[in-house]
Amino acid sequence: MLFAPLNVAAFQHIPKELRGAAVGLLALLRNEGGSVGTSIAQTIQQRRQQFHTLRLNEKLDSLNPAVNELFKHGHAFFLQQTGDAAWRKK
């Protein structure tokens, strides 16, 4: 829906003898722009994922009583549901 009106707007005032070069130039710019946009979006996503992972890991350690309580409840839940412990101490 975006490229058809963009092409019309780009080629509307181009002389017919230059349209072949204009098509190639527009295709090049569209591909390069898409590549750069994809790279930027991927970089932003990875940095935000790293940020949120670090923020979560600040509180998830074995000395945190809330984490230990969560593990105890999870162990009891799996033991109740399956009859087998979620993990075994050796």
Backbone as JSON, one array per atom type, in Angstrom:
{
  "sequence": "MLFAPLNVAAFQHIPKELRGAAVGLLALLRNEGGSVGTSIAQTIQQRRQQFHTLRLNEKLDSLNPAVNELFKHGHAFFLQQTGDAAWRKK",
  "N": [[0.83, -1.19, 0.0], [2.09, 1.13, 0.42], [4.23, 1.44, -1.39], [3.31, 1.73, -4.07], [1.95, 4.35, -4.28], [4.21, 5.84, -3.57], [6.02, 5.28, -5.64], [4.61, 6.42, -7.81], [4.62, 9.11, -7.04], [7.38, 9.55, -7.07], [8.13, 9.17, -9.75], [6.61, 10.87, -11.23], [7.37, 13.43, -12.16], [9.65, 12.9, -13.59], [11.56, 12.87, -16.53], [10.85, 10.82, -19.44], [13.09, 9.58, -20.61], [14.85, 9.32, -18.51], [13.69, 7.66, -16.7], [14.32, 4.91, -16.43], [16.81, 4.9, -15.13], [15.99, 6.18, -12.83], [14.23, 4.32, -11.73], [15.99, 2.25, -11.04], [17.62, 3.62, -9.18], [15.72, 4.29, -7.2], [14.96, 1.71, -6.37], [17.39, 0.82, -5.32], [17.76, 2.66, -3.18], [15.48, 2.05, -1.68], [15.98, -0.61, -0.94], [18.39, -0.33, 0.51], [17.53, 1.43, 2.53], [15.61, -0.19, 3.79], [17.27, -2.2, 4.76], [18.93, -0.8, 6.55], [16.99, 0.17, 8.32], [15.98, -2.25, 9.34], [18.27, -3.22, 10.64], [18.66, -1.23, 12.6], [16.29, -1.5, 14.09], [16.59, -4.13, 15.04], [18.91, -3.84, 16.62], [18.0, -2.06, 18.6], [16.0, -3.68, 19.75], [17.56, -5.82, 20.79], [19.18, -4.48, 22.67], [17.25, -3.52, 24.47], [16.25, -5.96, 25.37], [18.52, -6.99, 26.67], [18.75, -5.06, 28.69], [16.34, -5.47, 30.16], [16.71, -8.11, 30.95], [18.95, -7.88, 32.61], [17.84, -6.24, 34.6], [15.91, -7.97, 35.67], [17.57, -9.98, 36.65], [18.83, -8.73, 38.73], [17.31, -9.07, 41.01], [16.86, -11.77, 41.15], [18.33, -13.93, 42.82], [19.97, -16.47, 44.75], [19.96, -15.75, 47.4], [17.8, -14.21, 47.92], [14.87, -14.07, 49.73], [12.26, -14.15, 48.68], [12.58, -15.38, 46.2], [13.47, -17.91, 46.98], [11.18, -18.76, 48.32], [9.38, -18.87, 46.19], [10.53, -20.96, 44.69], [10.13, -23.05, 46.51], [7.33, -23.21, 46.56], [6.89, -23.87, 43.87], [8.18, -26.34, 43.75], [6.56, -27.83, 45.49], [4.15, -27.69, 44.07], [4.75, -29.1, 41.63], [5.32, -31.57, 42.72], [2.85, -32.23, 43.78], [1.25, -32.31, 41.45], [2.47, -34.21, 39.74], [3.54, -36.21, 41.27], [6.17, -36.59, 41.39], [9.26, -35.2, 42.25], [10.28, -31.89, 41.24], [12.94, -31.42, 41.07], [15.75, -33.23, 42.23], [17.56, -33.66, 45.19], [20.94, -34.43, 45.52]],
  "CA": [[0.0, 0.0, 0.0], [2.95, 2.29, 0.51], [5.18, 1.59, -2.48], [2.68, 2.21, -5.31], [1.89, 5.82, -4.3], [5.57, 6.38, -3.51], [6.55, 5.2, -6.99], [3.93, 7.43, -8.63], [5.14, 10.43, -6.65], [8.79, 9.65, -7.45], [8.31, 9.17, -11.2], [5.64, 11.75, -11.86], [8.01, 14.57, -12.83], [10.9, 12.46, -14.2], [11.42, 12.69, -17.99], [10.78, 9.4, -19.84], [14.41, 9.02, -20.92], [15.57, 9.1, -17.25], [12.91, 6.8, -15.79], [15.04, 3.65, -16.18], [17.8, 5.16, -14.08], [15.26, 6.53, -11.61], [13.71, 3.07, -11.15], [17.13, 1.59, -10.39], [18.01, 4.4, -8.0], [14.7, 4.14, -6.16], [15.07, 0.34, -5.85], [18.59, 0.78, -4.48], [17.49, 3.39, -1.94], [14.48, 1.31, -0.91], [16.66, -1.78, -0.33], [19.33, 0.15, 1.54], [16.73, 1.95, 3.65], [15.04, -1.33, 4.5], [18.35, -2.89, 5.49], [19.34, 0.03, 7.68], [15.88, 0.17, 9.27], [15.95, -3.55, 10.01], [19.42, -3.27, 11.55], [18.4, -0.36, 13.74], [15.24, -2.11, 14.91], [17.18, -5.3, 15.71], [19.81, -3.36, 17.66], [17.17, -1.54, 19.69], [15.37, -4.81, 20.43], [18.56, -6.55, 21.57], [19.59, -3.68, 23.82], [16.15, -3.52, 25.44], [16.21, -7.3, 25.96], [19.63, -7.05, 27.62], [18.4, -4.2, 29.82], [15.33, -6.1, 30.99], [17.31, -9.3, 31.55], [19.77, -7.43, 33.73], [16.95, -5.76, 35.67], [15.32, -9.14, 36.33], [18.61, -10.73, 37.36], [19.22, -8.03, 39.95], [16.51, -9.56, 42.12], [16.76, -13.23, 41.14], [19.51, -14.63, 43.29], [19.63, -17.51, 45.73], [19.86, -15.18, 48.74], [16.55, -13.47, 48.01], [13.87, -14.95, 50.33], [11.09, -14.29, 47.8], [12.93, -16.37, 45.18], [13.47, -19.21, 47.65], [9.78, -19.12, 48.58], [8.8, -19.25, 44.89], [11.02, -22.3, 44.37], [9.46, -24.01, 47.4], [5.95, -23.39, 46.07], [6.98, -24.59, 42.61], [8.51, -27.74, 44.05], [5.35, -28.45, 46.04], [3.17, -27.81, 42.99], [5.11, -30.2, 40.74], [5.2, -32.8, 43.47], [1.42, -32.52, 43.88], [0.69, -32.6, 40.13], [3.07, -35.36, 39.06], [3.98, -37.24, 42.19], [7.61, -36.65, 41.29], [9.84, -33.89, 42.56], [10.76, -31.15, 40.09], [14.37, -31.68, 41.09], [16.14, -34.11, 43.33], [18.85, -33.33, 45.83], [21.85, -35.59, 45.51]],
  "C": [[0.87, 1.26, 0.0], [3.76, 2.52, -0.76], [4.54, 2.09, -3.78], [2.53, 3.72, -5.31], [3.27, 6.48, -4.25], [6.21, 6.36, -4.89], [5.92, 6.24, -7.9], [4.48, 8.81, -8.32], [6.59, 10.61, -7.11], [8.97, 9.81, -8.95], [7.43, 10.17, -11.92], [6.32, 12.87, -12.67], [9.36, 14.21, -13.46], [10.67, 12.34, -15.71], [11.51, 11.21, -18.37], [12.16, 8.8, -20.09], [15.23, 8.75, -19.64], [14.84, 8.14, -16.3], [13.6, 5.47, -15.48], [16.06, 3.81, -15.07], [17.11, 5.48, -12.76], [14.69, 5.28, -10.93], [14.83, 2.35, -10.41], [17.57, 2.3, -9.12], [17.0, 4.24, -6.86], [14.75, 2.73, -5.55], [16.27, 0.21, -4.93], [18.33, 1.46, -3.13], [16.47, 2.66, -1.07], [15.12, 0.1, -0.21], [17.61, -1.36, 0.78], [18.58, 0.68, 2.76], [16.1, 0.84, 4.47], [16.08, -2.07, 5.32], [18.78, -2.1, 6.72], [18.24, 0.05, 8.74], [15.78, -1.13, 10.04], [17.09, -3.68, 11.01], [19.2, -2.43, 12.79], [17.36, -0.97, 14.66], [15.77, -3.31, 15.68], [18.1, -4.88, 16.84], [19.03, -2.83, 18.86], [16.53, -2.68, 20.47], [16.37, -5.57, 21.3], [19.0, -5.78, 22.8], [18.5, -3.63, 24.89], [16.03, -4.89, 26.12], [17.33, -7.46, 26.99], [19.32, -6.24, 28.87], [17.41, -4.9, 30.74], [15.85, -7.38, 31.64], [18.16, -8.93, 32.75], [18.92, -6.95, 34.9], [16.3, -6.93, 36.41], [16.36, -9.88, 37.17], [19.11, -10.02, 38.61], [18.51, -8.61, 41.17], [16.44, -11.08, 42.21], [18.08, -13.86, 41.54], [19.1, -15.57, 44.43], [19.53, -16.98, 47.16], [18.57, -14.4, 48.95], [15.47, -14.4, 48.58], [12.64, -15.15, 49.45], [11.35, -15.34, 46.72], [12.92, -17.77, 45.79], [12.05, -19.69, 47.92], [9.09, -19.55, 47.29], [9.24, -20.65, 44.49], [10.36, -23.37, 45.25], [8.04, -24.28, 46.93], [5.94, -24.16, 44.75], [7.28, -26.06, 42.82], [7.28, -28.46, 44.59], [4.3, -28.65, 44.96], [3.49, -28.99, 42.08], [5.0, -31.54, 41.44], [3.73, -33.22, 43.58], [0.84, -32.95, 42.53], [1.2, -33.9, 39.54], [3.45, -36.49, 39.99], [5.48, -37.4, 42.17], [8.16, -35.26, 41.55], [10.35, -33.22, 41.3], [12.26, -31.28, 39.97], [14.68, -32.54, 42.3], [17.47, -33.65, 43.89], [19.69, -34.59, 45.86], [22.91, -35.4, 46.53]]
}
